[in-house]
Short mmCIF file of C-alpha atoms and ligand atoms in Angstrom, two decimals:
data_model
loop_
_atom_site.label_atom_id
_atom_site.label_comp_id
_atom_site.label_asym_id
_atom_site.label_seq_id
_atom_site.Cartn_x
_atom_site.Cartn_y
_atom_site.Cartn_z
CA UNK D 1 -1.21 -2.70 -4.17
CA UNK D 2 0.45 -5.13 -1.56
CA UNK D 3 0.91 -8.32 -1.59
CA UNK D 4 0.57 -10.44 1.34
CA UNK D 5 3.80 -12.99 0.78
CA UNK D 6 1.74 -15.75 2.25
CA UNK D 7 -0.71 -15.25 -0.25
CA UNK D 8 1.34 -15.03 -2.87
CA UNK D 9 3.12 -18.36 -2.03
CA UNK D 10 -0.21 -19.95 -2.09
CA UNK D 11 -1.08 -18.57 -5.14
CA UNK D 12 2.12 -19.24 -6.80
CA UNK D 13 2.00 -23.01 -5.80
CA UNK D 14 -1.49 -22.83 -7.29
CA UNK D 15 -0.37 -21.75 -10.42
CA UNK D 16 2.96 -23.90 -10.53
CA UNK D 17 0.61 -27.08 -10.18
CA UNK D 18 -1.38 -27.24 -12.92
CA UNK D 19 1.63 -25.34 -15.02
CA UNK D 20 3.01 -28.37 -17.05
CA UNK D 21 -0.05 -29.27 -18.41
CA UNK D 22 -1.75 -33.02 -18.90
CA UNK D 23 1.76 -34.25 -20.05
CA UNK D 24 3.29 -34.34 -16.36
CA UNK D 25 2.56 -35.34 -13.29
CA UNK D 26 1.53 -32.09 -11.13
CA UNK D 27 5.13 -30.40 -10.58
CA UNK D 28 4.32 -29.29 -7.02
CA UNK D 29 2.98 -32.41 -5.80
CA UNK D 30 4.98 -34.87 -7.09
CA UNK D 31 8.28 -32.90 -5.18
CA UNK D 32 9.81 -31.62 -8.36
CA UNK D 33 9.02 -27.77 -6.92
CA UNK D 34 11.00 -27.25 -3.45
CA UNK D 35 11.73 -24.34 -1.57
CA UNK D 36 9.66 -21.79 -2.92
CA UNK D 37 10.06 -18.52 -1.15
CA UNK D 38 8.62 -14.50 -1.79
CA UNK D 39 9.86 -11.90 -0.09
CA UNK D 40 8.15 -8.45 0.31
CA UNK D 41 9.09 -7.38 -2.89
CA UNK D 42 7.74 -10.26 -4.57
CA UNK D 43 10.78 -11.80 -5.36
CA UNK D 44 10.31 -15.50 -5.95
CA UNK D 45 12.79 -18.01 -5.87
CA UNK D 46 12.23 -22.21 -5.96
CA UNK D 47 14.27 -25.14 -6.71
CA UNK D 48 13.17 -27.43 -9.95
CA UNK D 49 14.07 -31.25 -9.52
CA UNK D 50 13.95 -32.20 -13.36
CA UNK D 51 13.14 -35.93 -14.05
CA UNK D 52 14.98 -37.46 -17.02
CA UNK D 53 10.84 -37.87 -18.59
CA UNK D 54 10.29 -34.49 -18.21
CA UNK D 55 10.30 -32.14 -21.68
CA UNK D 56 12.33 -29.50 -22.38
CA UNK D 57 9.68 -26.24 -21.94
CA UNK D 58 8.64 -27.23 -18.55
CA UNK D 59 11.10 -24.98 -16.83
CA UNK D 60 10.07 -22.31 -19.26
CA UNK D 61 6.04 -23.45 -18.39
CA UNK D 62 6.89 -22.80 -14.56
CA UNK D 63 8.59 -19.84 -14.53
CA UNK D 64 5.87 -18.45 -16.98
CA UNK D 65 3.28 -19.77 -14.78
CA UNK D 66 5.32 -18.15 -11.72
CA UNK D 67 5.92 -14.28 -13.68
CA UNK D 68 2.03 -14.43 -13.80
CA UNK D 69 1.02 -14.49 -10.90
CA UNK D 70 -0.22 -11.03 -10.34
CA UNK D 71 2.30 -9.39 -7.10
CA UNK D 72 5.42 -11.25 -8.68
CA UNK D 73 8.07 -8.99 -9.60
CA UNK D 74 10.89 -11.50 -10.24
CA UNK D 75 11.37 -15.45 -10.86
CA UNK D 76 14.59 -17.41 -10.44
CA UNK D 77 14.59 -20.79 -10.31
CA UNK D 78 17.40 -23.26 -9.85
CA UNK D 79 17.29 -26.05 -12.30
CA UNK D 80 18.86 -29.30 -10.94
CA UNK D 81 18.84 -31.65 -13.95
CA UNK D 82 18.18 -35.67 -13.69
CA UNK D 83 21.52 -37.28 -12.45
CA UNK D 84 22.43 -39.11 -16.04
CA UNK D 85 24.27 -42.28 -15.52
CA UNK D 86 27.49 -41.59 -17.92
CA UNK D 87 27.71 -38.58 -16.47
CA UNK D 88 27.91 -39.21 -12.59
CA UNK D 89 31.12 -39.35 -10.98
CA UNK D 90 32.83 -42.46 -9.77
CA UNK D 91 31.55 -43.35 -6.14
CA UNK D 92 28.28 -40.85 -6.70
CA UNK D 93 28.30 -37.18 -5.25
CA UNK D 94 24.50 -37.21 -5.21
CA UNK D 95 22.41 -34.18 -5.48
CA UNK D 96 21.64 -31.61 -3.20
CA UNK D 97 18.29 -31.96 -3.67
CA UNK D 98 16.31 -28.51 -3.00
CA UNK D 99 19.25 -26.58 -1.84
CA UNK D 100 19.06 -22.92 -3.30
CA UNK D 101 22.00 -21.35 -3.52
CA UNK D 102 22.03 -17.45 -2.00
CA UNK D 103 22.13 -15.10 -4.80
CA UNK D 104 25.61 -14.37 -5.86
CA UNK D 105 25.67 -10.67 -6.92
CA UNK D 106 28.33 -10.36 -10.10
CA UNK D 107 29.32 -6.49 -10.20
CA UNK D 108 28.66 -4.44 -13.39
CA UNK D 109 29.10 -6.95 -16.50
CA UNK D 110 26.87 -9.97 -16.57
CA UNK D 111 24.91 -8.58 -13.12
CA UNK D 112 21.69 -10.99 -14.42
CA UNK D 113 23.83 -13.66 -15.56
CA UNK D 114 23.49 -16.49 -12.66
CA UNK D 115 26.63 -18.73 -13.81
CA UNK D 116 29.67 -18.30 -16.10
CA UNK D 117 31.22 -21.24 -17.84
CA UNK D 118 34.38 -21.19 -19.84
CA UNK D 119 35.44 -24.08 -22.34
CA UNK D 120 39.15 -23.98 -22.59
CA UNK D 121 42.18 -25.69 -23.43
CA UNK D 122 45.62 -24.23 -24.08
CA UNK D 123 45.82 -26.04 -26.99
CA UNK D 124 44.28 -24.98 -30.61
CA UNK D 125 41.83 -27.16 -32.73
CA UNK D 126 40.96 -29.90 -30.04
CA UNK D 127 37.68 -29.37 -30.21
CA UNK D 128 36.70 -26.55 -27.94
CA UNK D 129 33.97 -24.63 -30.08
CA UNK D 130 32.25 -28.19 -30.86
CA UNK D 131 32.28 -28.56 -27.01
CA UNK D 132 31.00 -25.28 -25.82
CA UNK D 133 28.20 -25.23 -29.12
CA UNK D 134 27.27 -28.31 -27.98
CA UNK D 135 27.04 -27.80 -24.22
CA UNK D 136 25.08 -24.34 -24.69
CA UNK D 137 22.45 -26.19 -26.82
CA UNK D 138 22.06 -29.18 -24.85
CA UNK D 139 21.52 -26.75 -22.06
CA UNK D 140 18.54 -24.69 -24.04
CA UNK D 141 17.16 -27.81 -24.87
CA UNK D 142 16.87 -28.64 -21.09
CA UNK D 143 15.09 -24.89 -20.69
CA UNK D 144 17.96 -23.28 -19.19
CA UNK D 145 18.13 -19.84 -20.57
CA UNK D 146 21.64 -19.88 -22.33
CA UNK D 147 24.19 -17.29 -23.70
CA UNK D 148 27.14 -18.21 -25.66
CA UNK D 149 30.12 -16.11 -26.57
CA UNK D 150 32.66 -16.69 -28.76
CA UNK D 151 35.83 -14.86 -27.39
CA UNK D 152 38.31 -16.02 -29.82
CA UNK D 153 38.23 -12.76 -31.63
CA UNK D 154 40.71 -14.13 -34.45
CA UNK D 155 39.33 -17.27 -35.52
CA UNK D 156 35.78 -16.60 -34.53
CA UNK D 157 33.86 -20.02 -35.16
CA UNK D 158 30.73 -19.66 -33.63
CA UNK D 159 28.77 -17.92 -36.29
CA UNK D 160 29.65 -21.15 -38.68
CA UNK D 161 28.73 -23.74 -36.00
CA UNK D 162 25.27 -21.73 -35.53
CA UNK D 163 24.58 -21.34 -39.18
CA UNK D 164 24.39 -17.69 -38.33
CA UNK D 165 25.97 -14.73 -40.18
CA UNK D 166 23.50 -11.76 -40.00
CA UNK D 167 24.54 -8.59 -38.55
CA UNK D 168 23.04 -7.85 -35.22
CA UNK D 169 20.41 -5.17 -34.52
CA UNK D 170 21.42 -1.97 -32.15
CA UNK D 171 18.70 -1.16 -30.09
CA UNK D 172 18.02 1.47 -27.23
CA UNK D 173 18.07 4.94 -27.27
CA UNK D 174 21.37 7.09 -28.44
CA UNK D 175 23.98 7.31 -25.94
CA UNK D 176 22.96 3.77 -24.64
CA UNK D 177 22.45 1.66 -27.24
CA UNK D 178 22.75 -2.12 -26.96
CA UNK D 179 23.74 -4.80 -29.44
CA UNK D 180 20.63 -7.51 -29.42
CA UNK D 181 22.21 -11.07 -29.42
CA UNK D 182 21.51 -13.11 -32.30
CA UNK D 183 19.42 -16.53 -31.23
CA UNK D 184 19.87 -19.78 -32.82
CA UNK D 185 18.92 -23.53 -31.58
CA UNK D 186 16.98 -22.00 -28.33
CA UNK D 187 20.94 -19.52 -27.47
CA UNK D 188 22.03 -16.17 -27.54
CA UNK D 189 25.04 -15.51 -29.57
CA UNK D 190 27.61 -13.11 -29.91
CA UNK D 191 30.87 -13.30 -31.62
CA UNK D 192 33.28 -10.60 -32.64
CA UNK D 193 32.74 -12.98 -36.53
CA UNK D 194 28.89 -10.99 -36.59
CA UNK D 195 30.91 -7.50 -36.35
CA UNK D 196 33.56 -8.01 -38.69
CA UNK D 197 33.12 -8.50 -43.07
CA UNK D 198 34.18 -11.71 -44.03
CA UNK D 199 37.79 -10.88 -45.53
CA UNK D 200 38.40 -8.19 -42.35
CA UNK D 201 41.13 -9.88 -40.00
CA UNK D 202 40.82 -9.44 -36.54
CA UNK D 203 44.53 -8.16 -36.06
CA UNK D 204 44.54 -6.97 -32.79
CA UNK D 205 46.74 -7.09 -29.91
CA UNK D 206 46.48 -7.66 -26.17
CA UNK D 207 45.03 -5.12 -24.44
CA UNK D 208 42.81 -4.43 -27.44
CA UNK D 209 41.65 -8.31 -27.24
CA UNK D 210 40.48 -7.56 -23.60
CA UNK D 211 38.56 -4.13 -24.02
CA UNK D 212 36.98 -5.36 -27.26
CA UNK D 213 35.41 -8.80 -24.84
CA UNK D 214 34.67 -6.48 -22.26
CA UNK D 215 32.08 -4.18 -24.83
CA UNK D 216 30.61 -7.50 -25.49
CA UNK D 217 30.31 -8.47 -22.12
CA UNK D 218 28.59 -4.71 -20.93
CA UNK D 219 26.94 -3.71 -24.34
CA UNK D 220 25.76 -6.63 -25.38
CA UNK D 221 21.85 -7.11 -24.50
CA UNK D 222 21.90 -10.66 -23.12
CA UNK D 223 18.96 -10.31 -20.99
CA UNK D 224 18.69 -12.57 -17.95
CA UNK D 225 20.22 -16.19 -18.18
CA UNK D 226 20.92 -18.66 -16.21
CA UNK D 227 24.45 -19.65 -17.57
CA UNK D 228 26.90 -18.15 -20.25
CA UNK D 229 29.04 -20.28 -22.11
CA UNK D 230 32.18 -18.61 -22.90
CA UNK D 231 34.49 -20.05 -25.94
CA UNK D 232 37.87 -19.62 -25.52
CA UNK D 233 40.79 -18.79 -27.62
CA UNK D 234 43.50 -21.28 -27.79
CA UNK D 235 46.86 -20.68 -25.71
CA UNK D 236 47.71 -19.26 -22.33
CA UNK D 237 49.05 -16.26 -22.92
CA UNK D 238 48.41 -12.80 -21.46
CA UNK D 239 44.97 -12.60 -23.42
CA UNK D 240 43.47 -15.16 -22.00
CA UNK D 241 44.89 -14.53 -18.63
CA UNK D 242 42.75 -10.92 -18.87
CA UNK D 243 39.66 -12.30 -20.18
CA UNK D 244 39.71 -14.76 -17.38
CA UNK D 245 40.50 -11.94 -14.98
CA UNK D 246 37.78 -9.55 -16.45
CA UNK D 247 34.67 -12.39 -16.64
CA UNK D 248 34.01 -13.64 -13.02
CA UNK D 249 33.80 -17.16 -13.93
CA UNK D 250 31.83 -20.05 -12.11
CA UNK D 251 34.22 -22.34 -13.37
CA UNK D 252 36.27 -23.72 -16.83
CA UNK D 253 36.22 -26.86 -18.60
CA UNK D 254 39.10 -28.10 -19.97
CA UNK D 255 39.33 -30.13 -23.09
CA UNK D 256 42.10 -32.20 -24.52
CA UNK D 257 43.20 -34.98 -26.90
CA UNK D 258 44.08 -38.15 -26.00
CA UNK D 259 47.21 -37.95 -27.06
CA UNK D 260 50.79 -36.37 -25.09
CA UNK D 261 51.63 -33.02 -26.92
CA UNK D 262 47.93 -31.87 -26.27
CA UNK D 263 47.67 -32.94 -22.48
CA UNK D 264 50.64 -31.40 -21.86
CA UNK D 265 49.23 -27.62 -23.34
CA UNK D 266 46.36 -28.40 -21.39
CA UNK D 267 48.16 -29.03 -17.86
CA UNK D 268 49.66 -25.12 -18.80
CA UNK D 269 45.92 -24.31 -19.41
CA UNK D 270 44.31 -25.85 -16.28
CA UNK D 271 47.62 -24.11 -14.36
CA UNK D 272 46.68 -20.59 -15.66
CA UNK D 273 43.08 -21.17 -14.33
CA UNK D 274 44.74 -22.10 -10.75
CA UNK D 275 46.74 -18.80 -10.64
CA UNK D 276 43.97 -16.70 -10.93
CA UNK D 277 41.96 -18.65 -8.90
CA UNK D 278 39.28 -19.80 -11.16
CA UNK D 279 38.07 -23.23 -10.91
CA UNK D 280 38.56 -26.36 -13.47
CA UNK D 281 35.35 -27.88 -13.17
CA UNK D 282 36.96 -30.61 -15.06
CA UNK D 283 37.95 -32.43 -18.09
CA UNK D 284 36.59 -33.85 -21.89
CA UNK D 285 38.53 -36.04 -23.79
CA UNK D 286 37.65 -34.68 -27.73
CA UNK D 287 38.49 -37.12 -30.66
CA UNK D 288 38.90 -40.17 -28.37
CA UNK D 289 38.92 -42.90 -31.17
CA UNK D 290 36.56 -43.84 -34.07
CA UNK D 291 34.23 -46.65 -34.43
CA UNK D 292 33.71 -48.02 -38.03
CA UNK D 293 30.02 -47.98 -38.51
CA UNK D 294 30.28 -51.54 -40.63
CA UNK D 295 32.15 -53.40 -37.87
CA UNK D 296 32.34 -51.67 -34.59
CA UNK D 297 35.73 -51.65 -34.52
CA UNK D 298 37.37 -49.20 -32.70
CA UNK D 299 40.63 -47.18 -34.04
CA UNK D 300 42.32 -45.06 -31.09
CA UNK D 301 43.87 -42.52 -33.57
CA UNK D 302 44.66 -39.88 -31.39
CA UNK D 303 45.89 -42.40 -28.88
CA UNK D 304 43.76 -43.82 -25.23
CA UNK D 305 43.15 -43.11 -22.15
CA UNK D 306 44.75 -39.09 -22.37
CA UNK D 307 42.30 -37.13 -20.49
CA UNK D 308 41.50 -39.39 -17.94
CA UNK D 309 45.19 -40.08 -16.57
CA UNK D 310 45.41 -36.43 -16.97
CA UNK D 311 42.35 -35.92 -14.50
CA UNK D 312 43.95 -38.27 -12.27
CA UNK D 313 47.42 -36.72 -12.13
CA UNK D 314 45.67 -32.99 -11.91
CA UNK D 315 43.32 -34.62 -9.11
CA UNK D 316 40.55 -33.05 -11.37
CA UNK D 317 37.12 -34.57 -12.20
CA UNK D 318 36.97 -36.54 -15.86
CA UNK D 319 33.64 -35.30 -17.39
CA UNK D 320 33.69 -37.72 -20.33
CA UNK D 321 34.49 -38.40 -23.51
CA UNK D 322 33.66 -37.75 -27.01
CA UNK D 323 34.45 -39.48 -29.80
CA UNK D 324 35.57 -38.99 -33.55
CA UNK D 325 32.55 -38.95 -35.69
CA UNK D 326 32.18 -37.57 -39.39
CA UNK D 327 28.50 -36.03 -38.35
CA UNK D 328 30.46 -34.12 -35.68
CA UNK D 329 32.32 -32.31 -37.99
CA UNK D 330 29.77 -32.28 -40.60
CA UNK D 331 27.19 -30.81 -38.06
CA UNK D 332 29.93 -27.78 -37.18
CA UNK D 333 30.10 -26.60 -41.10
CA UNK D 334 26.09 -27.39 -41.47
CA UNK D 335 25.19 -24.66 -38.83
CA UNK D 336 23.75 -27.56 -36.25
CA UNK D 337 25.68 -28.43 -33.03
CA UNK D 338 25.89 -32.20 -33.07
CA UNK D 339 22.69 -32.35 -30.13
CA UNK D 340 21.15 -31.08 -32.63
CA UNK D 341 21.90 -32.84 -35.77
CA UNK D 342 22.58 -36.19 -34.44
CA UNK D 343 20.83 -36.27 -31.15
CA UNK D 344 21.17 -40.44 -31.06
CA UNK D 345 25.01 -40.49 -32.40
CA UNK D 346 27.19 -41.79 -29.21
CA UNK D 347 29.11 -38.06 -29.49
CA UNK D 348 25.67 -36.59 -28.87
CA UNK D 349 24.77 -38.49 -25.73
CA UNK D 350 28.24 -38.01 -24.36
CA UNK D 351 27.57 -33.85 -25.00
CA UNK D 352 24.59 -33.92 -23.32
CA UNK D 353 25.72 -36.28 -20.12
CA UNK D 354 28.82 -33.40 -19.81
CA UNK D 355 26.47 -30.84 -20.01
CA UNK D 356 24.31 -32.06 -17.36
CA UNK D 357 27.31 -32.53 -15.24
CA UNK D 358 28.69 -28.98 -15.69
CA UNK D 359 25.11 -27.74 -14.88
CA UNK D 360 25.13 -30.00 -11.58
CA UNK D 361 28.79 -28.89 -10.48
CA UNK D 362 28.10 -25.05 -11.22
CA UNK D 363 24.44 -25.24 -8.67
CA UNK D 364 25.72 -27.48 -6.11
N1 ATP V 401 34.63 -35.41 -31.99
C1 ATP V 401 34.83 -34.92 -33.20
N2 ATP V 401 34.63 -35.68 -34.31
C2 ATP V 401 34.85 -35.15 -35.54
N3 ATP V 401 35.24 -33.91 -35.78
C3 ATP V 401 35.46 -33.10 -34.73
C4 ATP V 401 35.27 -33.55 -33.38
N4 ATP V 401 35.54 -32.52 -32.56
C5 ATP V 401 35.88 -31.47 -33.33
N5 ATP V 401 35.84 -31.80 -34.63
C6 ATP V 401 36.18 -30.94 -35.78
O1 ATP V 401 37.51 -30.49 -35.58
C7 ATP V 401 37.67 -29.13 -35.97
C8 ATP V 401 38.20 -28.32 -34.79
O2 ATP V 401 37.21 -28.21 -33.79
P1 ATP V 401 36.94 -26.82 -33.06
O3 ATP V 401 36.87 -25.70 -34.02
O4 ATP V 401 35.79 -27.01 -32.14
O5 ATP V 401 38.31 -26.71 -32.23
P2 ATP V 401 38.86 -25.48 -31.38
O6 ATP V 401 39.61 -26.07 -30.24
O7 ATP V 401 37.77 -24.54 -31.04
O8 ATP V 401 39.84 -24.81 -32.41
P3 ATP V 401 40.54 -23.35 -32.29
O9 ATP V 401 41.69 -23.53 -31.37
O10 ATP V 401 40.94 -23.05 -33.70
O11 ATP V 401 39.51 -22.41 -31.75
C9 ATP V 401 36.31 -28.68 -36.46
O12 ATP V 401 36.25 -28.80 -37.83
C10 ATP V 401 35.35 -29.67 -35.81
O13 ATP V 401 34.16 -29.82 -36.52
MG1 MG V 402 37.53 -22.47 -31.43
#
């Protein structure tokens, strides 16, 4: 049977009305659904304006709403979330409201992957896993449809921070089977730490390091998504430079101390993005000074002001900061990113505002 695509667009804006529900104001009406196009196949693609009210399903409501629609073969829809106030840049870029990007086709690995994020450094144990955990959740919880991989194949930390250690299921027929990503807080996981027994070190060396990310990155089942998060290993060395050079990324985010030693392994970081010509979509300052709950009075232990004179000097956008806090830390080793765990705890709010920035730099 054919489908006129006129019809279908009426038909789809029919259904993509009433999809949220009592709870919002009628999605289509109210502006929050723009550009929706069909083409003969029955492609459909529309823009989603998010207001900060709005809850977290009602992507997931829309594009249901949208697959239904009898004729529709395929649904993409590009989320632009509410601007958040911490999170907007100084002087405002404001959104482009309703633009669609065109379909960027990645070849072979990740082909139904929309956008690639990597959380980096060049320096180890500043906080990257807690960042990239955190930003993948807050993402889900928006109704993005998240992947997160853990590429540091020799200190894998994702399964901890995820509360996850089962073995993933191979499914598919022999000769093509597919390892099904684990899901936990509303991502997909995968992490070289569900492959591997607990006391089994990942001793591997360079070239191995690349072919091993590049199985995950073909044979893992991810489905579609609209962004991967990628956590990185620590350093700049060739590894890195490969896994960069084998995942087609959208863009990295760099994250740093406050204090010298660490901005300086991160300037070697943001350089080795430049040379392959991947894009710094910015920086976090991690650990940027504690607050004692009694008083309110703030230590700087790592040091002030790091990451942001190190945006400046690198002409690079500051995405925020996050600071010390014990439920941070205690969230990682409980298996619950800190959105999660804490969502009210001033580290939480920051996660979320850089998450919503990322989001809003990678579909402008
Ligand atoms: N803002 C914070 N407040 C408190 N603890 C934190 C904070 N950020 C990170 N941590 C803790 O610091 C430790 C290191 O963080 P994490 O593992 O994310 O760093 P990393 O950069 O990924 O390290 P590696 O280089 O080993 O991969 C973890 O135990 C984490 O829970
Ligand atoms: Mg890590």
């Amino acid at each position: 049977m054919s489908h006129d695509p006129e019809t279908l667009r009426r038909a789809l804006l029919a259904a993509l009305s009433s999809a949220g529900g009592d709870a919002v104001e009628d999605p289509v009406a109210s502006g929050r659904v723009q550009d929706l196009t069909v083409d003969a196949e029955g492609a459909v693609r529309f823009a989603l304006q998010l207001r900060a009210a709005d809850p977290g399903a009602l992507v997931k409501q829309l594009r249901g709403a949208a697959e239904a629609v009898e004729g529709v073969s395929s649904v993409k829809v590009n989320v632009q979330l509410p601007r958040t106030a911490q999170a907007a840049p100084a002087g405002g870029g404001g959104l482009k409201a309703g633009s669609v990007p065109a379909p960027t086709p990645r070849p072979g690995i990740l082909a139904d992957t929309d956008h690639v994020v990597a959380v980096s450094s060049g320096k180890g144990g500043v906080g990257k896993s807690m960042v990239a955990s955190n930003l993948a959740v807050a993402l889900a919880r928006r109704g993005l449809r998240v992947g997160l991989m853990d590429a540091d194949i020799y200190g894998p930390n994702i399964p901890l921070m995820f509360g996850q250690n089962d073995r993933p299921q191979v499914v598919g027929e022999k000769g093509s089977e597919m390892i099904q990503p684990l899901e936990a807080h509303g991502v997909k996981l995968m992490s070289l730490g569900f492959l591997l027994e607990e006391d089994q070190p990942a001793i591997m060396r360079g070239p191995l390091v690349t072919g091993v990310l590049k199985q995950f990155l073909e044979q893992v089942a991810w489905g579609a998504l609209d962004v991967m998060v990628v956590d990185m290993p620590p350093g700049t060395g060739d590894a890195q430079l490969s896994l960069v050079q084998t995942i087609d990324l959208d863009g990295a985010v760099m994250v740093t101390t406050p204090q010298k030693v660490a901005t300086g392994d991160v300037r070697r970081g943001v350089k080795m993005f430049e040379r392959v010509n991947a894009r710094v979509l910015g920086i976090v300052e991690n650990m940027s000074g504690f607050t004692v709950p009694s008083t309110g009075e703030v230590f700087h232990l790592f040091g002030q002001g790091g990451g942001e004179a190190l945006a400046s000097e690198l002409s690079l956008e500051f995405l925020g900061s996050v600071p010390i806090d014990p439920a941070v830390a205690a969230a990682g080793d409980a298996g619950q990113p800190t959105v999660v765990s804490a969502p009210d705890s001033d580290a939480a709010k920051a996660l979320d505002a850089i998450a919503a920035r990322v989001w809003e730099q990678v579909t402008a």
